[in-house]
Amino acid sequence: MKAKSYLSAIMIFLLCTAGLKAFSAVPQLVVKGIVKADDGTPVSGVNVRLKGTQNVVVTDAGGNYRITVPNGNGILVFTHIGYESAEVAINARPLINISLRTVQSGLNEVVVIGYGSQEKKNITGSISSVKAEDIALYNVNTFQSALQGRMAGVEMYESNGVPGSAVNVRIRGLNTINGSAGPLYVVDGVPVFTGGGVDGDAPLNNGFDAGSSQTNVMTDINPNDIESVEVLKDAAATAIYGARGSGGVILITTKRGKAGKTSFNVNYITGYSRMSKVKELLNGPQLLEILDESYRNTFYSTPSNINLPLPATPMPAITNFTRGRADTTDIDPFDNVLQTGVFREVTLSASNGSDKTKYYLSGTYRENVATIKGTGMKQYNFKLNLDHNISKYIRVGLSVTPSFNKEKRLGSSNTINLGGYGAALSTNLPIYPLYNADGTYFNPWTNPIAYQDRSLFTGDNKRTRISESLYLEADITKNLKFKTIFQREDFNQLAPTYIAGLLRVANDVSISPFANDQTSRLQQQNSYGYINSMEDYLTYKKDFDKKHTLDAVLGMRFSSNATYYEAMYGNNVPNSNYIYPSQAARLDPNIQTGVQGDINANLGYFLRAQYAYKKRYLMSLVVNRDGNSRFGENKRYGTFPAVSAGWIASDESFLKGNKVISFLKIRGSFGLTGNAGGIGNNSSKTTWQSGNPFIGYMGNIGNVPLQPANANLHWEKGIKYDAGIDMQLLNSRFSTTVDYYKNTTKEMLLSIPAPLTFGYNSAAGDQTFLENRGSLYNEGIELALNATILKGKFRWQTSFNISHNITRITSLGGIDPNTVSAASGDVQLYVGKNAPVYFLVESAGVDPATGGELIHDKDGNTVLASTLNAQQLNAARKPQYDKSPAPKYYGGLGNNFDYKGFSLSVFFSYRLGNYLLDAGERVMSYVGNISVANNSTVPNIFLGNLPVSILDRWTTPGQVTDIPKVYYNDPVNNILRNRNTTRFLSDASYIRLKNVQFSYTLPPSLLSRLKLKAARVNITGQNLFLLTRFKGIDPESVTIQTNYRERNLGYGIIRNVVPQSKTLTVGLNIGF
Amino acid sequence: MKKIMLFILALPALTFWGCEKKLDIVPNFVAVESAALSSTESIDAGLSYAYFLLHSNIGTNMTLWTELMSDELFYRGTLNNYLNFYNRNLSAAAEEQISGTDPRGVNNIKQREMYNCINFASLILRAAKNDVAAGDPTFAANKDRIMGECYFLRGVANFELLRFFSKPWGATSDNSHPGIIINLEPVDDRVSQVKARSRVSEVYAFILDDLAKAESLLPDQYNAGVHPSGYNGRAYRDAARGYLAKVYFQQQNYAAAKGAIDRLMGATPGAVSGHALDADVLQTFSTTGPNDISPEIIYQSTASVTGIGLNSFWFNGNTALYSRPTTIPTNVNGLASNAFKLNARFFGADQRRAKLFSVMTTGELMPIKYSSKDNMNIPIIRSAEMLLDRAEIYAMDNSVSNAVKDCNLVRARAFIPALSEGISQPALLDSIRIERIRELCFEGDRFWNLKRLKLPIPAGDRSATALLPWDGLETVFKYLLIEQDKNPLLVNNY
């Protein structure tokens, strides 16, 4: 008999023995009243609940409530964030007015913990949370952007400033090398389908420009619908999601309807954005000067040329282009690529409810015109949350969340992406005019205007997502509840791209050998998938003798998901109005259907018991047993237990009434978590495939084994320790949380390149053998401080957090580090050292005598780089232990000032001690590294845009500079041009004014005259100010790749990413 | 109310019933082994790909490399890849820089494809042994053939790898010098399969065992009534015998080699009961496709619609070794070396000299064995080779009359005078070895033959004139350096 059957039996037993009550009708009483704060102002949004029931109403803007109770004997419980709860016996009174005491501490705040909620005071795990008010300070596409710097231990990397592009969220460091290191996202109790499987924030990459700025599917979660975001960090908190909790868990709770009158809320935001910093490039004359000089230098670097006259500098052989035309043309490459972005958002929400039925309905339209022409995103989000009481004891609810997202991307990142930002940095030379004399596009391949012409190019990603979930909750007894949730989520990202023949760069000889016959192409790429999930659980809560409190959860969950990808290409299409490849004259043989279409399924059983003795000795035990289809039959299940304990010392007699310490809790936790994210769905199975390109001998069909399978593959194990102190001082004016943690990952899912002798490798690359091997740990300290510096009419609150984390490799399981490196070996891992480590040739400046680049060779001698061969350069690479891409410290600093209705919030985020390698700058800094083949009939010119730093190049013997002598497309003298060196590695520490908001809330007196419930105007700025030592453009934007190992280790090597935008918006929020 | 509650109670049981089984997912777009190899047809598809891998190299890359390394060819092209082999710079051939930041090797030496062939054959062999396709009623009748083909593919691929990646047989007295890594079982577990190279003696034993099993299991010949023409050209019993002879001969186990040849062609010297010599030397080099196999061919690489690309190796494209029959030397990258001409000493009437070479305007010779016809089938083993093998074995055994009979069969076809049975043993051996040069030149025989005879590899027409030892590492392929990272037990050939 399997575990599932046992658990089912236990559940049914519990349910049956719980004993059902007989219910009967009784006379009813209506209780009314006003809830005020201790300063006399009415408090809206207070939950008024008849104790022990789900009968709850909410106060309106005037603090009024009205609740129907079955008889006059119950107790009303008043709760609201920021106030101490109060309980009042009804005693048959129809009018109960009450004033609530303000608390600064937030200790009574209820925090969502996964399969339940708990008062913050009693939590024994490590959880950070962000409320709707904090998210509302931002105008963002994804709530993740609002997390940056807000919470200790939570790091957020944006890939770039293009709306909707991928992010990396890392909680307490890097917990895996090859697996998914991102957190698990759970919305209202059900896991979010992230498109690329269900792993963390895996980006989705289909569509034009996908390779460099992948899509972040989390943008489908409307930030306006979020009530709170809880981040579960330690084992005690994450173990209930055990199998998938290694990277932490982000719980998102959305807004739900509240009883009372219908309330509407309209939120309108509009504003502008600009690129936070624009890279400075050479103008036309400067570019030509450097081109001439580099050509001359290369020509005379050949000894036999020394006495020869200098030939003319080569120029691109473009029709109607001459040196004379180049000399007289000077167009800023960014002029036709950048623009002022627009941010516009309107949200309408309505919420209403009676005692029986409540709903929350919202719709948001958000338009984000990016700072790059031809790039932007439009989002349409809707949400309906419906809750209904079938009876006093049974409740059902429904959530429907459709969203539609439309992205336009035009060469938005990396070095050479035609048309957009990358093209401005590389191929849109300032010496190129935009039009020919006859009005046609000059050299369309490098012409941004041509790419922006919608009749020549369209590349739109359209993503539709719909999530439905249904729950049923029943009170079996007063203390025992049962809840079941079903969820289905579908998504579909369609990415049609049209490229006119005029813009086809590659000359496809299979179409025609004549360049002029190159015709248009349509690409239709489609990613789609679904997730089904079910959860059932019982909750038991009881106080015994006022001394013992027990809160327990027992349940099961199952989910399965699949993702698919299809692509079809058509060539020769009349014009951009034809949108399906089947309308093309010729279907491209490169058709893919249904690749990556495999299913992944998870099954879990969980138990959590939280026990408190005298409400100050706290204990929690979690046991979780999870199975995943990715593992072999005998290795499928893992058991993940966690224990934690807490002691509220301030409730002990020796501290009670202490004037300095108003609250002190000491807590600790230990537990196991697992990780199966980031590996293929079939990694433990030998799988075969047939069809193109596996055509066998003599035209017979081929059948080919794809990978070496590891039937013994099992869960990656996380062992997490956490110890923390929560403390409040001086009557809760200061509060602080300190955490120390050490999270060890063992038996990592390490993908090890298979030797050729295994017989699986292909020309496209080595197959890897996935194996549980190696270990690492993350160790760190987190500190969060909150203080109310000034109280009273003028209020000043400040918050600060700082985190320090190291990721140390303790074992690579005997594997050669070369085989688990990233970024083509430029990032390595070393046992006993912190990770990741750059492994680079060390630049030693420029030789004043010759202008050549100096480096340290393998013995540490300073030599001219050009005197070494490739093997010797390779041997000269050295680990840069003290210059890691991982920051030493990171966090945020916020200040809020309130005076009457005015409020100012200023928030800085920072990162200290991390280094980034600007490979984009390296590519640009050598003449000839960039070239565009154009049409193959046009001879290549090895010239791309150059950064202004090249003006400081070495020109005369004896000159001291750090920019070497320039050469033209010269792999001999510029031997380092394709190699990352420490020359482009720089300290990327920064502090950024992430968010500033100034707002005014209309006073109640004015509101009642306007017949409004609430009104607020604000001016918000984002990324307005940046202080950094980074030599590149934006230390906050990194290159995010879809390959997990590259994402985990190689993020410090950046390639001309689009910088973050500065935005300034005004917003109006009206409630009525 | 109670009913509702009972319904709620039943929910978890209802919804989670059978969830555990749902973890046994069936992949959608790939097949697990039990499904992928569940029919004769799908097994044959797997075999077909293994043949594809083998034939992407034998007859093409591998023949070309040995020709480039031998002394018969004068390479005047500029293709770096070919120059590395011609200059016998085998570390450069193995370690090609792929980018400035990643100078790790790319496999340009086709070791990957050969090991894939071995692995695929092993996987299919295991499935056949375990009767994975037992549900298919046609499987039982095909099982022996399938297993025989697996043994054949594995044996041949291992033999070709062994010749390139280790010192030849005899380089140590007990042949304990490193051979190649034997991949006997398909990989289930990485650690146990990260192995050191086996000894040359062990690898030979393994190859011979595979080929002997192939000989016993393979059917006599292609049966047009059962299989489509795409199966004509796969391995049948004589192919296994031919390879057995080739392997024993290379191993200098002459008695066993003769035994295999006798089984293949009949034991009567000077006569062939099967695979009669083609009447015209050109015929052997002008067949195309699976239904056009000249009698002399024992095993070949069959040109096919999949375009294994036989042409491009030899004459199609400006990097190819030879050119279409021409007299203009500037179009030609590969010419017969002067050393070859001195060694071959062709008779004026020799058909092979007349029909299988183009004479340049400069008087040089360009071999045109592979460039006379588009999509030509490439002979791998043919009767002439077997006859010359046996002639040499007889001669070494001082069985002069028998040796002369076998050799004369080849000479007669080339229209050159017969050897007299009164010839002395040393003169006979010399004649047979010269005959071998004339008959099998530019087919990849010379290089291995020198190693078999333990003769140094002459410089040919290269400017450097030093002889390379037959048993040195100079002419042994190198493993990619990254392979040493992946397998710490791997000893390289430096």
PDB file of N, CA and C in Angstrom, chain A residues 2 15 482 534 536 594 597-599 605 629 636-637 687-688 697-699 701 703 754 756-757 759-761 766 771 773 818 870 874 978-979, chain B residues 8-9 12 15-16 20 23-25 28-29 31 33 36 42 45-46 48 97 100-101 103 116 119-120 183 190-191 230 302 306 483 485-486:
ATOM      1  N   LYS A   2       0.541   2.130  -0.818  1.00  0.00           N
ATOM      2  CA  LYS A   2       1.419   3.275  -0.982  1.00  0.00           C
ATOM      3  C   LYS A   2       1.030   4.395  -0.030  1.00  0.00           C
ATOM      4  N   LEU A  15     -11.842  13.287   9.041  1.00  0.00           N
ATOM      5  CA  LEU A  15     -13.090  13.945   8.658  1.00  0.00           C
ATOM      6  C   LEU A  15     -14.290  13.262   9.311  1.00  0.00           C
ATOM      7  N   PHE A 482     -11.541  22.188   6.285  1.00  0.00           N
ATOM      8  CA  PHE A 482     -11.040  21.490   5.113  1.00  0.00           C
ATOM      9  C   PHE A 482     -11.082  22.453   3.931  1.00  0.00           C
ATOM     10  N   MET A 534      -4.081  20.684  -8.063  1.00  0.00           N
ATOM     11  CA  MET A 534      -5.129  20.408  -7.075  1.00  0.00           C
ATOM     12  C   MET A 534      -4.463  20.398  -5.717  1.00  0.00           C
ATOM     13  N   ASP A 536      -5.581  19.708  -1.491  1.00  0.00           N
ATOM     14  CA  ASP A 536      -6.578  19.434  -0.453  1.00  0.00           C
ATOM     15  C   ASP A 536      -5.859  19.514   0.875  1.00  0.00           C
ATOM     16  N   GLY A 594       6.056  21.021 -31.833  1.00  0.00           N
ATOM     17  CA  GLY A 594       5.938  20.244 -30.621  1.00  0.00           C
ATOM     18  C   GLY A 594       7.241  19.864 -29.952  1.00  0.00           C
ATOM     19  N   GLY A 597       7.931  19.294 -25.705  1.00  0.00           N
ATOM     20  CA  GLY A 597       6.536  19.118 -25.303  1.00  0.00           C
ATOM     21  C   GLY A 597       6.327  18.082 -24.234  1.00  0.00           C
ATOM     22  N   ASP A 598       7.181  18.036 -23.265  1.00  0.00           N
ATOM     23  CA  ASP A 598       7.031  16.968 -22.300  1.00  0.00           C
ATOM     24  C   ASP A 598       6.438  17.416 -20.980  1.00  0.00           C
ATOM     25  N   ILE A 599       5.826  16.439 -20.353  1.00  0.00           N
ATOM     26  CA  ILE A 599       5.054  16.725 -19.154  1.00  0.00           C
ATOM     27  C   ILE A 599       5.930  16.581 -17.923  1.00  0.00           C
ATOM     28  N   TYR A 605       2.801  15.432  -0.184  1.00  0.00           N
ATOM     29  CA  TYR A 605       2.000  15.301   1.038  1.00  0.00           C
ATOM     30  C   TYR A 605       2.689  16.147   2.098  1.00  0.00           C
ATOM     31  N   SER A 629       8.105  13.648 -11.310  1.00  0.00           N
ATOM     32  CA  SER A 629       8.197  12.722 -12.442  1.00  0.00           C
ATOM     33  C   SER A 629       9.542  12.772 -13.138  1.00  0.00           C
ATOM     34  N   ARG A 636      12.177   8.835  -6.898  1.00  0.00           N
ATOM     35  CA  ARG A 636      11.242   9.906  -7.186  1.00  0.00           C
ATOM     36  C   ARG A 636      10.880  10.749  -5.970  1.00  0.00           C
ATOM     37  N   TYR A 637      10.785  10.094  -4.826  1.00  0.00           N
ATOM     38  CA  TYR A 637      10.273  10.796  -3.648  1.00  0.00           C
ATOM     39  C   TYR A 637      11.381  11.269  -2.734  1.00  0.00           C
ATOM     40  N   THR A 687      16.015   8.416 -23.925  1.00  0.00           N
ATOM     41  CA  THR A 687      14.968   8.766 -24.887  1.00  0.00           C
ATOM     42  C   THR A 687      15.526   8.792 -26.291  1.00  0.00           C
ATOM     43  N   TRP A 688      14.667   8.505 -27.216  1.00  0.00           N
ATOM     44  CA  TRP A 688      15.041   8.416 -28.631  1.00  0.00           C
ATOM     45  C   TRP A 688      14.180   9.372 -29.433  1.00  0.00           C
ATOM     46  N   TYR A 697      21.043   5.950 -42.976  1.00  0.00           N
ATOM     47  CA  TYR A 697      21.863   5.544 -44.113  1.00  0.00           C
ATOM     48  C   TYR A 697      20.956   5.240 -45.303  1.00  0.00           C
ATOM     49  N   MET A 698      21.335   5.707 -46.428  1.00  0.00           N
ATOM     50  CA  MET A 698      20.628   5.468 -47.682  1.00  0.00           C
ATOM     51  C   MET A 698      19.162   5.867 -47.629  1.00  0.00           C
ATOM     52  N   GLY A 699      18.896   6.975 -46.978  1.00  0.00           N
ATOM     53  CA  GLY A 699      17.553   7.556 -47.046  1.00  0.00           C
ATOM     54  C   GLY A 699      16.543   6.909 -46.143  1.00  0.00           C
ATOM     55  N   ILE A 701      14.708   6.064 -42.614  1.00  0.00           N
ATOM     56  CA  ILE A 701      14.469   6.885 -41.437  1.00  0.00           C
ATOM     57  C   ILE A 701      15.480   6.505 -40.356  1.00  0.00           C
ATOM     58  N   ASN A 703      16.641   6.631 -36.205  1.00  0.00           N
ATOM     59  CA  ASN A 703      16.065   6.608 -34.863  1.00  0.00           C
ATOM     60  C   ASN A 703      17.263   6.737 -33.931  1.00  0.00           C
ATOM     61  N   ALA A 754      29.464  14.931 -21.131  1.00  0.00           N
ATOM     62  CA  ALA A 754      29.752  13.513 -21.325  1.00  0.00           C
ATOM     63  C   ALA A 754      30.991  13.368 -22.195  1.00  0.00           C
ATOM     64  N   LEU A 756      33.292  11.917 -25.111  1.00  0.00           N
ATOM     65  CA  LEU A 756      32.914  11.465 -26.451  1.00  0.00           C
ATOM     66  C   LEU A 756      32.690   9.966 -26.473  1.00  0.00           C
ATOM     67  N   THR A 757      33.424   9.274 -25.617  1.00  0.00           N
ATOM     68  CA  THR A 757      33.360   7.813 -25.651  1.00  0.00           C
ATOM     69  C   THR A 757      32.016   7.269 -25.178  1.00  0.00           C
ATOM     70  N   GLY A 759      29.324   8.149 -26.458  1.00  0.00           N
ATOM     71  CA  GLY A 759      28.599   7.928 -27.700  1.00  0.00           C
ATOM     72  C   GLY A 759      27.279   8.660 -27.814  1.00  0.00           C
ATOM     73  N   TYR A 760      27.201   9.836 -27.218  1.00  0.00           N
ATOM     74  CA  TYR A 760      25.951  10.601 -27.342  1.00  0.00           C
ATOM     75  C   TYR A 760      26.161  12.009 -27.891  1.00  0.00           C
ATOM     76  N   ASN A 761      27.388  12.467 -27.934  1.00  0.00           N
ATOM     77  CA  ASN A 761      27.607  13.877 -28.263  1.00  0.00           C
ATOM     78  C   ASN A 761      27.273  14.160 -29.712  1.00  0.00           C
ATOM     79  N   ASP A 766      28.397  19.166 -26.740  1.00  0.00           N
ATOM     80  CA  ASP A 766      28.504  17.965 -25.931  1.00  0.00           C
ATOM     81  C   ASP A 766      27.208  17.739 -25.164  1.00  0.00           C
ATOM     82  N   GLU A 771      23.985  14.575 -12.928  1.00  0.00           N
ATOM     83  CA  GLU A 771      24.341  13.709 -11.815  1.00  0.00           C
ATOM     84  C   GLU A 771      24.235  14.490 -10.515  1.00  0.00           C
ATOM     85  N   ARG A 773      25.870  15.617  -7.591  1.00  0.00           N
ATOM     86  CA  ARG A 773      27.289  15.673  -7.290  1.00  0.00           C
ATOM     87  C   ARG A 773      27.658  17.084  -6.847  1.00  0.00           C
ATOM     88  N   ASN A 818      37.006  22.957 -15.234  1.00  0.00           N
ATOM     89  CA  ASN A 818      36.790  23.376 -16.624  1.00  0.00           C
ATOM     90  C   ASN A 818      35.472  22.894 -17.200  1.00  0.00           C
ATOM     91  N   ALA A 870      47.683  31.906 -28.748  1.00  0.00           N
ATOM     92  CA  ALA A 870      46.399  31.672 -28.088  1.00  0.00           C
ATOM     93  C   ALA A 870      46.545  30.741 -26.889  1.00  0.00           C
ATOM     94  N   ASN A 874      45.826  31.669 -23.054  1.00  0.00           N
ATOM     95  CA  ASN A 874      44.906  30.858 -22.273  1.00  0.00           C
ATOM     96  C   ASN A 874      45.537  30.465 -20.947  1.00  0.00           C
ATOM     97  N   ASN A 978      39.052  39.473 -29.024  1.00  0.00           N
ATOM     98  CA  ASN A 978      37.945  38.535 -28.813  1.00  0.00           C
ATOM     99  C   ASN A 978      38.011  37.861 -27.458  1.00  0.00           C
ATOM    100  N   ARG A 979      38.764  38.451 -26.566  1.00  0.00           N
ATOM    101  CA  ARG A 979      39.011  37.759 -25.301  1.00  0.00           C
ATOM    102  C   ARG A 979      38.680  38.707 -24.158  1.00  0.00           C
TER     103      ARG A 979
ATOM    104  N   ILE B   8     -17.800  16.332   0.546  1.00  0.00           N
ATOM    105  CA  ILE B   8     -16.526  17.021   0.766  1.00  0.00           C
ATOM    106  C   ILE B   8     -15.472  16.055   1.282  1.00  0.00           C
ATOM    107  N   LEU B   9     -15.942  15.179   2.169  1.00  0.00           N
ATOM    108  CA  LEU B   9     -15.015  14.189   2.707  1.00  0.00           C
ATOM    109  C   LEU B   9     -14.439  13.318   1.601  1.00  0.00           C
ATOM    110  N   PRO B  12     -10.934  14.534  -1.364  1.00  0.00           N
ATOM    111  CA  PRO B  12      -9.507  14.235  -1.492  1.00  0.00           C
ATOM    112  C   PRO B  12      -9.263  12.860  -2.073  1.00  0.00           C
ATOM    113  N   THR B  15     -10.053  13.077  -5.869  1.00  0.00           N
ATOM    114  CA  THR B  15      -9.176  13.864  -6.724  1.00  0.00           C
ATOM    115  C   THR B  15      -7.765  13.313  -6.760  1.00  0.00           C
ATOM    116  N   PHE B  16      -7.341  12.702  -5.676  1.00  0.00           N
ATOM    117  CA  PHE B  16      -5.956  12.257  -5.654  1.00  0.00           C
ATOM    118  C   PHE B  16      -5.781  10.787  -5.984  1.00  0.00           C
ATOM    119  N   GLU B  20      -0.295   9.129  -7.978  1.00  0.00           N
ATOM    120  CA  GLU B  20       1.043   8.581  -7.939  1.00  0.00           C
ATOM    121  C   GLU B  20       1.444   8.010  -9.303  1.00  0.00           C
ATOM    122  N   LEU B  23       2.841  10.306 -12.026  1.00  0.00           N
ATOM    123  CA  LEU B  23       4.254  10.679 -12.068  1.00  0.00           C
ATOM    124  C   LEU B  23       5.010   9.837 -13.092  1.00  0.00           C
ATOM    125  N   ASP B  24       4.398   8.749 -13.525  1.00  0.00           N
ATOM    126  CA  ASP B  24       5.007   7.958 -14.600  1.00  0.00           C
ATOM    127  C   ASP B  24       4.640   8.591 -15.932  1.00  0.00           C
ATOM    128  N   ILE B  25       5.242   9.685 -16.224  1.00  0.00           N
ATOM    129  CA  ILE B  25       4.839  10.393 -17.434  1.00  0.00           C
ATOM    130  C   ILE B  25       5.370   9.692 -18.678  1.00  0.00           C
ATOM    131  N   ASN B  28       6.057  13.182 -24.677  1.00  0.00           N
ATOM    132  CA  ASN B  28       5.250  13.411 -25.870  1.00  0.00           C
ATOM    133  C   ASN B  28       6.040  13.345 -27.171  1.00  0.00           C
ATOM    134  N   PHE B  29       7.217  13.913 -27.149  1.00  0.00           N
ATOM    135  CA  PHE B  29       7.887  14.113 -28.434  1.00  0.00           C
ATOM    136  C   PHE B  29       9.193  13.354 -28.569  1.00  0.00           C
ATOM    137  N   ALA B  31      10.760   9.291 -27.366  1.00  0.00           N
ATOM    138  CA  ALA B  31      10.248   8.004 -26.902  1.00  0.00           C
ATOM    139  C   ALA B  31      11.253   7.384 -25.956  1.00  0.00           C
ATOM    140  N   GLU B  33      13.156   4.168 -24.302  1.00  0.00           N
ATOM    141  CA  GLU B  33      13.747   3.055 -25.046  1.00  0.00           C
ATOM    142  C   GLU B  33      12.738   1.929 -25.338  1.00  0.00           C
ATOM    143  N   ALA B  36      10.782   3.205 -28.153  1.00  0.00           N
ATOM    144  CA  ALA B  36      11.560   3.559 -29.349  1.00  0.00           C
ATOM    145  C   ALA B  36      12.064   2.330 -30.096  1.00  0.00           C
ATOM    146  N   SER B  42      11.483   0.129 -36.117  1.00  0.00           N
ATOM    147  CA  SER B  42      12.147   1.194 -35.377  1.00  0.00           C
ATOM    148  C   SER B  42      13.576   0.802 -35.018  1.00  0.00           C
ATOM    149  N   ALA B  45      15.525   1.475 -38.008  1.00  0.00           N
ATOM    150  CA  ALA B  45      15.772   2.913 -38.158  1.00  0.00           C
ATOM    151  C   ALA B  45      16.973   3.319 -37.315  1.00  0.00           C
ATOM    152  N   GLY B  46      17.081   2.735 -36.114  1.00  0.00           N
ATOM    153  CA  GLY B  46      18.240   3.015 -35.270  1.00  0.00           C
ATOM    154  C   GLY B  46      19.521   2.513 -35.914  1.00  0.00           C
ATOM    155  N   SER B  48      19.983   2.074 -39.034  1.00  0.00           N
ATOM    156  CA  SER B  48      20.224   2.888 -40.215  1.00  0.00           C
ATOM    157  C   SER B  48      21.031   4.134 -39.854  1.00  0.00           C
ATOM    158  N   GLN B  97      41.068  25.901 -32.413  1.00  0.00           N
ATOM    159  CA  GLN B  97      40.527  26.964 -31.575  1.00  0.00           C
ATOM    160  C   GLN B  97      39.160  27.383 -32.089  1.00  0.00           C
ATOM    161  N   GLY B 100      38.301  33.211 -29.514  1.00  0.00           N
ATOM    162  CA  GLY B 100      39.375  33.814 -28.752  1.00  0.00           C
ATOM    163  C   GLY B 100      39.281  33.485 -27.286  1.00  0.00           C
ATOM    164  N   THR B 101      38.042  33.418 -26.799  1.00  0.00           N
ATOM    165  CA  THR B 101      37.901  33.186 -25.370  1.00  0.00           C
ATOM    166  C   THR B 101      37.793  31.711 -25.046  1.00  0.00           C
ATOM    167  N   PRO B 103      39.608  28.487 -26.362  1.00  0.00           N
ATOM    168  CA  PRO B 103      40.467  27.728 -27.261  1.00  0.00           C
ATOM    169  C   PRO B 103      40.393  26.231 -27.026  1.00  0.00           C
ATOM    170  N   ASN B 116      29.509   7.299 -31.297  1.00  0.00           N
ATOM    171  CA  ASN B 116      28.048   7.281 -31.359  1.00  0.00           C
ATOM    172  C   ASN B 116      27.580   6.005 -32.059  1.00  0.00           C
ATOM    173  N   ASN B 119      27.929   3.192 -29.651  1.00  0.00           N
ATOM    174  CA  ASN B 119      26.927   3.259 -28.584  1.00  0.00           C
ATOM    175  C   ASN B 119      25.534   2.889 -29.094  1.00  0.00           C
ATOM    176  N   PHE B 120      25.189   3.407 -30.265  1.00  0.00           N
ATOM    177  CA  PHE B 120      23.857   3.108 -30.791  1.00  0.00           C
ATOM    178  C   PHE B 120      23.735   1.605 -31.047  1.00  0.00           C
ATOM    179  N   ASN B 183      33.804   0.702 -25.139  1.00  0.00           N
ATOM    180  CA  ASN B 183      32.485   1.023 -24.604  1.00  0.00           C
ATOM    181  C   ASN B 183      31.594  -0.179 -24.861  1.00  0.00           C
ATOM    182  N   ARG B 190      27.652   7.322 -15.145  1.00  0.00           N
ATOM    183  CA  ARG B 190      28.807   8.025 -15.680  1.00  0.00           C
ATOM    184  C   ARG B 190      30.112   7.520 -15.086  1.00  0.00           C
ATOM    185  N   VAL B 191      30.122   7.402 -13.754  1.00  0.00           N
ATOM    186  CA  VAL B 191      31.392   7.162 -13.078  1.00  0.00           C
ATOM    187  C   VAL B 191      32.038   5.862 -13.547  1.00  0.00           C
ATOM    188  N   GLY B 230      17.172   0.101 -49.821  1.00  0.00           N
ATOM    189  CA  GLY B 230      18.000   0.808 -48.848  1.00  0.00           C
ATOM    190  C   GLY B 230      18.768  -0.137 -47.942  1.00  0.00           C
ATOM    191  N   THR B 302      27.772   3.112 -49.714  1.00  0.00           N
ATOM    192  CA  THR B 302      26.854   3.296 -50.830  1.00  0.00           C
ATOM    193  C   THR B 302      26.409   4.744 -50.930  1.00  0.00           C
ATOM    194  N   THR B 306      20.621  10.544 -49.303  1.00  0.00           N
ATOM    195  CA  THR B 306      20.872  11.377 -48.134  1.00  0.00           C
ATOM    196  C   THR B 306      22.119  12.218 -48.303  1.00  0.00           C
ATOM    197  N   GLU B 483      38.655  16.363 -23.470  1.00  0.00           N
ATOM    198  CA  GLU B 483      38.315  14.985 -23.112  1.00  0.00           C
ATOM    199  C   GLU B 483      39.113  14.526 -21.892  1.00  0.00           C
ATOM    200  N   ASP B 485      39.873  16.587 -19.487  1.00  0.00           N
ATOM    201  CA  ASP B 485      39.153  17.192 -18.357  1.00  0.00           C
ATOM    202  C   ASP B 485      37.958  16.322 -17.976  1.00  0.00           C
ATOM    203  N   LYS B 486      37.300  15.786 -18.991  1.00  0.00           N
ATOM    204  CA  LYS B 486      36.093  15.012 -18.731  1.00  0.00           C
ATOM    205  C   LYS B 486      36.430  13.631 -18.187  1.00  0.00           C
TER     206      LYS B 486
END
